[in-house]
Amino acid sequence: MEALAWPAAAGACIGKVGESLMSILLPTLFAFNTFIYALLGAFMYFIWREDRAGEFRFWSLAFFLNSGALLVYAVSDLAAIPPVLAGALNLWGVGALWAGIRVFVEKPISRVAAIAGGAIWILAFSDVSLLIRIDGRVTIAAAYAFSIAYELYSYNKERLTIARATAALSAFHGCFMALMGIYAQFVTVDTPMKSVYDSPIAKFMAAEGMSHGIVLGFMLLALSKVRATARQKIAALTDPLTGLGNRRAFDLAAERAIEKSRGAETLVLLVFDLDRFKMINDRFGHAEGDRVLRRFADVAARNTKAAGGVLARVGGEEFAALLICEPSTGLSTAERIRCDFAEEAATLADGLATVSAGVAAMQDRTAGLAALMRAADEALYMAKAAGRNRVFLSPDAARVASRATRNRYDDMLPPLTAA
C-alpha cells in the first residue's frame, strides 16, 4: 500500500487541476485548434510542394489528420459521432508524424507501424469503458512519443541542438501520457458520464495534447530550417565530385590547425597534383578523368585519416593535406599515397594515372598558410620537373628533417630527393 501512496497523491493533485478545467468549454477549444492544425498542415504541404522534402509530406498529413480528429471531437455530441473515430484519426496522425521523423533522420519507414496505432485503437478500444479507453490511448500515444524522442536524440549527422530539444519535448509528452495512464488507475467513476468531456482526466489530456501539438509543429518547422541551413553550409565547403572539403574548407581548417599548434608541433603540408590529367581528359573523356579524381581522393583520404590530417581538393586536379607531424612522417605519408594510388589506378586511363607531390614544413608561424603553400608548390614543381610520379621535400623541410631520416629515404627510394 505504501508503494501506491505517491501515485495516489499525484492523482489527487491532477484531479484538482482537472476539476478546474471543467469550466473550459472544450468543444470551442477543439474547434479553434482545428483551424490551427489545418493551417500548420497546409503550410507544411506547401513547403513539401516547393522543396520536396519527404518529411513534410508526412507531417502535413499528420496535422491534417489531427485537425480532423479535433473537428470530430468538437461536433461529436451534436452529431452523435463516436469518439473512437476521433481517437483513430489522432493516432493515425501521430503515426504519420513518426513516419516523417523517420524520413527526417534518413531511416526507412514502416507503413504498418505508422497505421498500427489507429487500427489497434479501433479494434481493441471501440466498446470499452472510458478508463480502459484512456489506458489504451495513452499507451499507444506514449509509445509513438518515446519512439520520436529516440529517433531525434540519436540523430547526430548535423549535431542539431534543436533536434535534442524536440526530442525532449516528445519525451515529456510521452511521460505525461504515461502519468495519465497511472492516474487513470486511481479514478473511480460512480455514474455513467454523458460525454467524454465530463471526465477531468480527458480535459487535462486534451489541453496538454493540443498545446503539445502546436508547439511541436513550430519546432518541426524550425528543425527542418536549421538542418537545411547546416546542409547549405556543408555544401558550400564540400567538393561535390569527391566528397572532400574544397579550398575554402581547407583554408579554414588550416587556420584552426595553425592556431591550435602554437607550440612544439610542426605543421606539414602535402600538395598533390595528378600527372598528365589534361591528357587523360582529352584521350579518355571527362568521365574517366572523374574516376581518376575519385580514386585518388579515396586513396588519399584513407592514408590522411590514418595520419590524423586534413585533406581537401583545392583545385581541378590538385589536392592538399595538412598534418601535425615531423617532416619525415609527412614525406612517408605522401610516398605511401603515391604508391597506393599508382597501384589502385593502374586499370584507369591505360595506366597513365599517377601523382606527384610536394612536402613542406611550417617553422615560422608568422609566415602563415600562404608561405607554407608556396614552399610545398615549389617542391611539387621540382617533382614534376624531375619526371613526375615522385615526392619532393621542400628545402626548408629538408633542413628540419634529420640527416638520418633523409638518408633512410634516399636509400630506400632513389627517385625521392630533398630539393
Short mmCIF file of C-alpha atoms in Angstrom, two decimals:
data_model
loop_
_atom_site.label_atom_id
_atom_site.label_comp_id
_atom_site.label_asym_id
_atom_site.label_seq_id
_atom_site.Cartn_x
_atom_site.Cartn_y
_atom_site.Cartn_z
CA MET A 1 0.00 0.00 0.00
CA GLU A 2 2.84 2.36 0.76
CA ALA A 3 4.20 1.79 -2.74
CA LEU A 4 0.95 3.18 -4.12
CA ALA A 5 0.96 6.30 -1.96
CA TRP A 6 2.84 8.51 -4.42
CA PRO A 7 0.65 7.77 -7.46
CA ALA A 8 -2.45 8.28 -5.32
CA ALA A 9 -1.14 11.67 -4.15
CA ALA A 10 -0.20 12.61 -7.71
CA GLY A 11 -3.63 11.52 -8.86
CA ALA A 12 -5.32 13.71 -6.26
CA CYS A 13 -3.27 16.71 -7.41
CA ILE A 14 -4.05 16.06 -11.07
CA GLY A 15 -7.70 15.58 -10.18
CA LYS A 16 -7.88 19.03 -8.64
CA VAL A 17 -6.34 20.56 -11.75
CA GLY A 18 -8.74 18.56 -13.88
CA GLU A 19 -11.71 19.81 -11.90
CA SER A 20 -10.59 23.38 -12.57
CA LEU A 21 -10.62 22.58 -16.28
CA MET A 22 -14.29 21.63 -16.07
CA SER A 23 -15.08 25.27 -16.71
CA ILE A 24 -13.34 25.13 -20.07
CA LEU A 25 -15.67 24.71 -22.99
CA LEU A 26 -13.71 22.01 -24.80
CA PRO A 27 -15.78 21.89 -28.00
CA THR A 28 -14.94 25.56 -28.62
CA LEU A 29 -11.27 24.90 -27.87
CA PHE A 30 -11.34 21.90 -30.21
CA ALA A 31 -12.89 23.99 -32.97
CA PHE A 32 -10.27 26.72 -32.62
CA ASN A 33 -7.38 24.25 -32.66
CA THR A 34 -8.93 22.51 -35.67
CA PHE A 35 -8.17 25.67 -37.62
CA ILE A 36 -4.62 25.98 -36.19
CA TYR A 37 -3.78 22.36 -37.02
CA ALA A 38 -5.23 22.69 -40.53
CA LEU A 39 -3.17 25.84 -41.05
CA LEU A 40 0.02 24.06 -39.96
CA GLY A 41 -0.85 21.13 -42.22
CA ALA A 42 -1.40 23.43 -45.21
CA PHE A 43 1.85 25.29 -44.50
CA MET A 44 3.82 22.04 -44.39
CA TYR A 45 2.10 20.83 -47.55
CA PHE A 46 3.20 23.90 -49.48
CA ILE A 47 6.74 23.50 -48.14
CA TRP A 48 6.71 19.92 -49.42
CA ARG A 49 5.44 21.04 -52.82
CA GLU A 50 8.22 23.62 -53.01
CA ASP A 51 11.21 21.71 -51.60
CA ARG A 52 10.07 18.07 -52.00
CA ALA A 53 11.41 17.30 -48.53
CA GLY A 54 9.83 13.91 -47.79
CA GLU A 55 9.29 14.55 -44.10
CA PHE A 56 6.93 17.45 -44.81
CA ARG A 57 4.61 15.19 -46.77
CA PHE A 58 4.07 13.04 -43.69
CA TRP A 59 4.00 15.98 -41.27
CA SER A 60 1.38 17.71 -43.41
CA LEU A 61 -0.74 14.56 -43.38
CA ALA A 62 -0.24 14.28 -39.61
CA PHE A 63 -1.60 17.75 -38.91
CA PHE A 64 -4.50 17.35 -41.31
CA LEU A 65 -5.47 14.08 -39.59
CA ASN A 66 -5.23 15.68 -36.17
CA SER A 67 -7.26 18.62 -37.42
CA GLY A 68 -9.93 16.15 -38.48
CA ALA A 69 -9.75 14.45 -35.09
CA LEU A 70 -10.27 17.76 -33.30
CA LEU A 71 -13.20 18.58 -35.56
CA VAL A 72 -14.84 15.23 -34.72
CA TYR A 73 -14.27 15.88 -31.02
CA ALA A 74 -15.83 19.35 -31.39
CA VAL A 75 -19.05 18.11 -33.01
CA SER A 76 -19.29 14.57 -31.59
CA ASP A 77 -22.01 15.46 -29.08
CA LEU A 78 -24.04 17.42 -31.61
CA ALA A 79 -23.70 14.96 -34.49
CA ALA A 80 -23.62 11.75 -32.41
CA ILE A 81 -20.23 10.77 -33.85
CA PRO A 82 -18.48 8.09 -31.78
CA PRO A 83 -15.33 9.48 -30.10
CA VAL A 84 -13.43 6.34 -31.16
CA LEU A 85 -13.27 7.80 -34.67
CA ALA A 86 -11.54 10.93 -33.39
CA GLY A 87 -9.10 8.79 -31.42
CA ALA A 88 -8.27 6.75 -34.52
CA LEU A 89 -7.67 9.88 -36.61
CA ASN A 90 -5.47 11.30 -33.88
CA LEU A 91 -3.36 8.14 -33.59
CA TRP A 92 -3.02 7.86 -37.35
CA GLY A 93 -1.84 11.45 -37.30
CA VAL A 94 0.74 10.58 -34.65
CA GLY A 95 1.81 7.60 -36.76
CA ALA A 96 2.27 9.89 -39.78
CA LEU A 97 4.27 12.26 -37.59
CA TRP A 98 6.52 9.37 -36.54
CA ALA A 99 6.95 8.34 -40.21
CA GLY A 100 8.01 11.89 -41.07
CA ILE A 101 10.58 11.82 -38.28
CA ARG A 102 11.96 8.57 -39.71
CA VAL A 103 12.30 10.23 -43.11
CA PHE A 104 13.97 13.24 -41.48
CA VAL A 105 16.60 11.07 -39.77
CA GLU A 106 17.13 9.19 -43.04
CA LYS A 107 15.77 5.83 -41.91
CA PRO A 108 13.26 3.56 -43.68
CA ILE A 109 9.66 3.85 -42.63
CA SER A 110 7.17 1.10 -41.87
CA ARG A 111 3.68 1.91 -43.08
CA VAL A 112 2.34 -0.91 -40.92
CA ALA A 113 3.86 0.67 -37.81
CA ALA A 114 2.54 4.09 -38.85
CA ILE A 115 -1.10 2.92 -39.10
CA ALA A 116 -0.94 0.30 -36.35
CA GLY A 117 -1.84 2.74 -33.56
CA GLY A 118 -5.15 3.82 -35.06
CA ALA A 119 -6.01 0.28 -36.16
CA ILE A 120 -5.38 -1.14 -32.67
CA TRP A 121 -7.46 1.66 -31.20
CA ILE A 122 -10.46 0.82 -33.39
CA LEU A 123 -10.18 -2.95 -32.98
CA ALA A 124 -9.46 -3.09 -29.26
CA PHE A 125 -11.00 0.02 -27.73
CA SER A 126 -14.23 0.71 -29.61
CA ASP A 127 -16.55 -0.74 -26.98
CA VAL A 128 -14.83 -0.45 -23.61
CA SER A 129 -15.18 1.74 -20.56
CA LEU A 130 -13.80 5.27 -20.51
CA LEU A 131 -10.90 4.40 -18.20
CA ILE A 132 -9.81 1.44 -20.30
CA ARG A 133 -10.07 3.65 -23.36
CA ILE A 134 -7.83 6.20 -21.68
CA ASP A 135 -5.30 3.50 -20.79
CA GLY A 136 -5.19 2.30 -24.39
CA ARG A 137 -4.93 5.82 -25.74
CA VAL A 138 -2.05 6.86 -23.51
CA THR A 139 -0.17 3.59 -24.07
CA ILE A 140 -0.21 3.95 -27.86
CA ALA A 141 0.50 7.69 -27.80
CA ALA A 142 3.36 7.28 -25.32
CA ALA A 143 4.93 4.55 -27.48
CA TYR A 144 4.95 6.86 -30.51
CA ALA A 145 6.20 9.82 -28.45
CA PHE A 146 9.11 7.89 -26.98
CA SER A 147 10.00 6.50 -30.40
CA ILE A 148 10.05 10.02 -31.86
CA ALA A 149 12.21 11.22 -28.97
CA TYR A 150 14.66 8.36 -29.51
CA GLU A 151 14.96 8.95 -33.26
CA LEU A 152 15.66 12.65 -32.85
CA TYR A 153 18.02 12.24 -29.89
CA SER A 154 20.10 9.62 -31.70
CA TYR A 155 20.33 11.70 -34.90
CA ASN A 156 23.87 13.11 -34.94
CA LYS A 157 24.56 13.77 -38.59
CA GLU A 158 24.46 17.55 -38.27
CA ARG A 159 24.53 17.61 -34.45
CA LEU A 160 21.49 19.88 -34.26
CA THR A 161 20.73 21.28 -30.81
CA ILE A 162 17.11 21.83 -31.76
CA ALA A 163 16.78 18.12 -32.57
CA ARG A 164 17.65 17.36 -28.94
CA ALA A 165 15.16 19.99 -27.78
CA THR A 166 12.42 18.47 -29.93
CA ALA A 167 13.33 15.03 -28.59
CA ALA A 168 12.99 16.38 -25.04
CA LEU A 169 9.55 17.78 -25.88
CA SER A 170 8.38 14.43 -27.24
CA ALA A 171 9.82 12.60 -24.24
CA PHE A 172 7.97 14.97 -21.91
CA HIS A 173 4.75 14.30 -23.81
CA GLY A 174 5.35 10.56 -23.53
CA CYS A 175 5.95 10.86 -19.79
CA PHE A 176 2.78 12.89 -19.43
CA MET A 177 0.79 10.23 -21.26
CA ALA A 178 2.30 7.54 -19.02
CA LEU A 179 1.41 9.57 -15.92
CA MET A 180 -2.16 9.88 -17.14
CA GLY A 181 -2.30 6.12 -17.54
CA ILE A 182 -1.14 5.67 -13.94
CA TYR A 183 -3.60 8.27 -12.68
CA ALA A 184 -6.44 6.57 -14.50
CA GLN A 185 -5.97 3.54 -12.26
CA PHE A 186 -6.99 5.63 -9.24
CA VAL A 187 -10.08 7.22 -10.78
CA THR A 188 -13.48 5.96 -9.63
CA VAL A 189 -16.48 6.58 -11.84
CA ASP A 190 -19.68 6.27 -9.83
CA THR A 191 -22.18 7.17 -12.52
CA PRO A 192 -22.17 6.91 -16.30
CA MET A 193 -20.87 10.03 -17.99
CA LYS A 194 -22.97 11.74 -20.60
CA SER A 195 -19.90 12.80 -22.52
CA VAL A 196 -16.17 12.18 -22.59
CA TYR A 197 -15.84 15.88 -21.72
CA ASP A 198 -17.28 15.14 -18.27
CA SER A 199 -14.01 13.43 -17.32
CA PRO A 200 -11.41 15.73 -15.73
CA ILE A 201 -8.61 13.48 -16.94
CA ALA A 202 -9.92 13.71 -20.51
CA LYS A 203 -9.91 17.50 -20.28
CA PHE A 204 -6.40 17.52 -18.88
CA MET A 205 -5.15 15.24 -21.66
CA ALA A 206 -6.92 17.30 -24.31
CA ALA A 207 -5.39 20.59 -23.12
CA GLU A 208 -1.87 19.14 -22.95
CA GLY A 209 -2.22 17.29 -26.24
CA MET A 210 -3.36 20.32 -28.21
CA SER A 211 -0.67 22.54 -26.69
CA HIS A 212 1.99 19.92 -27.38
CA GLY A 213 0.87 19.54 -30.99
CA ILE A 214 1.04 23.25 -31.76
CA VAL A 215 4.46 23.69 -30.12
CA LEU A 216 5.73 20.56 -31.85
CA GLY A 217 4.55 21.84 -35.22
CA PHE A 218 6.56 25.03 -34.94
CA MET A 219 9.58 23.13 -33.61
CA LEU A 220 9.47 20.78 -36.59
CA LEU A 221 9.45 23.76 -38.95
CA ALA A 222 12.43 25.26 -37.11
CA LEU A 223 14.20 21.88 -37.05
CA SER A 224 13.92 21.45 -40.79
CA LYS A 225 15.05 25.01 -41.46
CA VAL A 226 18.09 24.67 -39.19
CA ARG A 227 19.10 21.43 -40.87
CA ALA A 228 18.68 22.97 -44.33
CA THR A 229 20.94 25.84 -43.28
CA ALA A 230 23.51 23.41 -41.86
CA ARG A 231 23.49 21.40 -45.07
CA GLN A 232 23.92 24.53 -47.16
CA LYS A 233 26.98 25.41 -45.12
CA ILE A 234 28.35 21.90 -45.55
CA ALA A 235 27.66 22.00 -49.30
CA ALA A 236 29.49 25.33 -49.56
CA LEU A 237 32.57 23.66 -48.06
CA THR A 238 32.39 20.36 -49.95
CA ASP A 239 33.66 19.29 -53.35
CA PRO A 240 30.66 17.55 -54.96
CA LEU A 241 32.70 15.13 -57.07
CA THR A 242 34.99 13.64 -54.43
CA GLY A 243 33.11 14.47 -51.23
CA LEU A 244 36.24 16.06 -49.79
CA GLY A 245 36.45 19.59 -48.47
CA ASN A 246 37.07 22.34 -51.01
CA ARG A 247 39.66 25.12 -50.95
CA ARG A 248 37.64 27.29 -48.57
CA ALA A 249 37.16 24.39 -46.17
CA PHE A 250 40.89 23.62 -46.30
CA ASP A 251 41.84 27.23 -45.59
CA LEU A 252 39.51 27.34 -42.58
CA ALA A 253 40.81 24.01 -41.25
CA ALA A 254 44.41 25.09 -41.82
CA GLU A 255 43.88 28.35 -39.94
CA ARG A 256 42.43 26.43 -37.00
CA ALA A 257 45.33 23.97 -37.09
CA ILE A 258 47.89 26.78 -37.16
CA GLU A 259 46.21 28.46 -34.22
CA LYS A 260 45.96 25.18 -32.34
CA SER A 261 49.58 24.17 -32.89
CA ARG A 262 51.18 27.13 -31.15
CA GLY A 263 53.99 25.18 -29.55
CA ALA A 264 56.45 22.46 -30.41
CA GLU A 265 54.33 20.77 -33.09
CA THR A 266 55.39 21.03 -36.71
CA LEU A 267 52.78 21.57 -39.39
CA VAL A 268 53.49 19.68 -42.59
CA LEU A 269 51.69 20.44 -45.85
CA LEU A 270 51.39 17.87 -48.63
CA VAL A 271 50.38 19.14 -52.07
CA PHE A 272 49.43 16.60 -54.75
CA ASP A 273 48.91 17.13 -58.47
CA LEU A 274 47.67 14.38 -60.79
CA ASP A 275 50.13 13.81 -63.64
CA ARG A 276 49.01 14.24 -67.27
CA PHE A 277 45.46 14.90 -66.15
CA LYS A 278 44.60 17.09 -69.15
CA MET A 279 45.87 14.33 -71.46
CA ILE A 280 43.67 11.81 -69.64
CA ASN A 281 40.62 14.02 -70.10
CA ASP A 282 41.41 14.62 -73.78
CA ARG A 283 42.14 10.98 -74.65
CA PHE A 284 39.69 9.11 -72.44
CA GLY A 285 36.98 11.67 -71.72
CA HIS A 286 35.94 13.58 -68.63
CA ALA A 287 34.09 10.58 -67.19
CA GLU A 288 37.39 8.70 -66.95
CA GLY A 289 39.03 11.82 -65.53
CA ASP A 290 36.35 11.94 -62.84
CA ARG A 291 37.02 8.29 -61.97
CA VAL A 292 40.72 9.09 -61.60
CA LEU A 293 39.91 12.02 -59.29
CA ARG A 294 37.59 9.92 -57.13
CA ARG A 295 40.09 7.07 -56.92
CA PHE A 296 42.84 9.40 -55.77
CA ALA A 297 40.50 11.05 -53.27
CA ASP A 298 39.70 7.64 -51.77
CA VAL A 299 43.37 6.65 -51.51
CA ALA A 300 44.47 9.99 -50.08
CA ALA A 301 41.57 10.16 -47.62
CA ARG A 302 42.35 6.70 -46.29
CA ASN A 303 46.01 7.46 -45.70
CA THR A 304 45.46 11.01 -44.44
CA LYS A 305 42.85 9.84 -41.94
CA ALA A 306 45.28 7.24 -40.64
CA ALA A 307 47.82 10.03 -40.12
CA GLY A 308 45.26 12.30 -38.41
CA GLY A 309 45.38 15.01 -41.07
CA VAL A 310 43.02 17.23 -43.06
CA LEU A 311 42.55 16.61 -46.79
CA ALA A 312 40.84 18.74 -49.45
CA ARG A 313 40.56 19.19 -53.18
CA VAL A 314 41.96 22.68 -53.66
CA GLY A 315 41.90 22.85 -57.46
CA GLY A 316 40.95 20.95 -60.59
CA GLU A 317 43.42 18.08 -60.17
CA GLU A 318 45.23 19.45 -57.12
CA PHE A 319 44.80 18.20 -53.56
CA ALA A 320 46.31 19.29 -50.25
CA ALA A 321 46.69 17.62 -46.88
CA LEU A 322 47.81 19.21 -43.61
CA LEU A 323 49.39 17.10 -40.88
CA ILE A 324 50.81 17.83 -37.45
CA CYS A 325 53.92 15.68 -37.56
CA GLU A 326 57.62 15.65 -38.36
CA PRO A 327 58.65 16.35 -41.98
CA SER A 328 59.90 12.77 -42.31
CA THR A 329 56.43 11.47 -41.35
CA GLY A 330 54.80 13.79 -43.87
CA LEU A 331 57.23 12.57 -46.51
CA SER A 332 56.44 8.92 -45.80
CA THR A 333 52.69 9.63 -45.86
CA ALA A 334 52.94 11.35 -49.23
CA GLU A 335 55.02 8.49 -50.60
CA ARG A 336 52.54 5.91 -49.34
CA ILE A 337 49.71 7.81 -51.05
CA ARG A 338 51.72 7.96 -54.28
CA CYS A 339 52.45 4.23 -54.26
CA ASP A 340 48.92 3.18 -53.29
CA PHE A 341 47.41 5.38 -55.98
CA ALA A 342 49.78 4.06 -58.67
CA GLU A 343 48.70 0.54 -57.74
CA GLU A 344 44.94 1.15 -57.45
CA ALA A 345 44.70 3.38 -60.56
CA ALA A 346 46.67 1.02 -62.80
CA THR A 347 43.46 -0.02 -64.57
CA LEU A 348 42.38 3.58 -65.25
CA ALA A 349 43.36 5.57 -68.34
CA ASP A 350 45.70 2.83 -69.61
CA GLY A 351 47.87 3.22 -66.51
CA LEU A 352 48.65 6.87 -67.15
CA ALA A 353 47.17 7.99 -63.81
CA THR A 354 49.98 8.86 -61.41
CA VAL A 355 50.55 11.68 -58.94
CA SER A 356 53.38 13.98 -57.92
CA ALA A 357 53.67 15.60 -54.51
CA GLY A 358 55.48 18.37 -52.71
CA VAL A 359 56.01 18.40 -48.95
CA ALA A 360 56.75 21.49 -46.85
CA ALA A 361 57.00 22.16 -43.12
CA MET A 362 55.99 25.32 -41.26
CA GLN A 363 58.56 26.67 -38.86
CA ASP A 364 57.70 30.36 -38.74
CA ARG A 365 54.10 30.72 -37.51
CA THR A 366 54.08 34.39 -38.50
CA ALA A 367 54.56 33.45 -42.16
CA GLY A 368 51.10 31.87 -42.34
CA LEU A 369 49.49 29.36 -44.67
CA ALA A 370 50.36 31.24 -47.86
CA ALA A 371 54.11 30.87 -47.27
CA LEU A 372 53.68 27.18 -46.46
CA MET A 373 51.69 26.66 -49.64
CA ARG A 374 54.36 28.39 -51.72
CA ALA A 375 57.05 26.14 -50.27
CA ALA A 376 55.00 22.99 -50.97
CA ASP A 377 54.23 24.19 -54.51
CA GLU A 378 57.93 24.76 -55.08
CA ALA A 379 58.68 21.18 -54.07
CA LEU A 380 55.81 19.96 -56.28
CA TYR A 381 57.23 21.79 -59.30
CA MET A 382 60.58 20.14 -58.66
CA ALA A 383 58.88 16.72 -58.56
CA LYS A 384 57.17 17.46 -61.86
CA ALA A 385 60.39 18.67 -63.45
CA ALA A 386 62.22 15.56 -62.26
CA GLY A 387 59.90 13.31 -64.24
CA ARG A 388 56.58 13.14 -62.34
CA ASN A 389 55.27 10.31 -60.16
CA ARG A 390 57.50 11.19 -57.23
CA VAL A 391 57.58 13.12 -53.96
CA PHE A 392 59.93 16.01 -53.19
CA LEU A 393 60.66 17.67 -49.88
CA SER A 394 60.99 21.45 -49.87
CA PRO A 395 64.39 22.93 -48.96
CA ASP A 396 63.13 24.30 -45.65
CA ALA A 397 61.56 20.96 -44.69
CA ALA A 398 64.72 19.14 -45.70
CA ARG A 399 66.75 21.28 -43.33
CA VAL A 400 64.31 20.48 -40.50
CA ALA A 401 64.34 16.73 -41.11
CA SER A 402 67.12 14.77 -39.51
CA ARG A 403 70.00 13.64 -41.70
CA ALA A 404 69.42 10.03 -40.64
CA THR A 405 65.81 10.12 -41.78
CA ARG A 406 66.73 11.70 -45.10
CA ASN A 407 69.41 9.13 -45.71
CA ARG A 408 66.94 6.34 -44.95
CA TYR A 409 64.56 7.62 -47.61
CA ASP A 410 67.36 8.25 -50.07
CA ASP A 411 68.49 4.65 -49.66
CA MET A 412 65.01 3.15 -49.94
CA LEU A 413 63.63 5.38 -52.69
CA PRO A 414 66.28 6.72 -55.09
CA PRO A 415 63.80 8.94 -57.02
CA LEU A 416 62.94 10.72 -53.75
CA THR A 417 65.31 13.59 -53.27
CA ALA A 418 65.44 16.53 -50.94
CA ALA A 419 65.41 19.56 -53.19
#
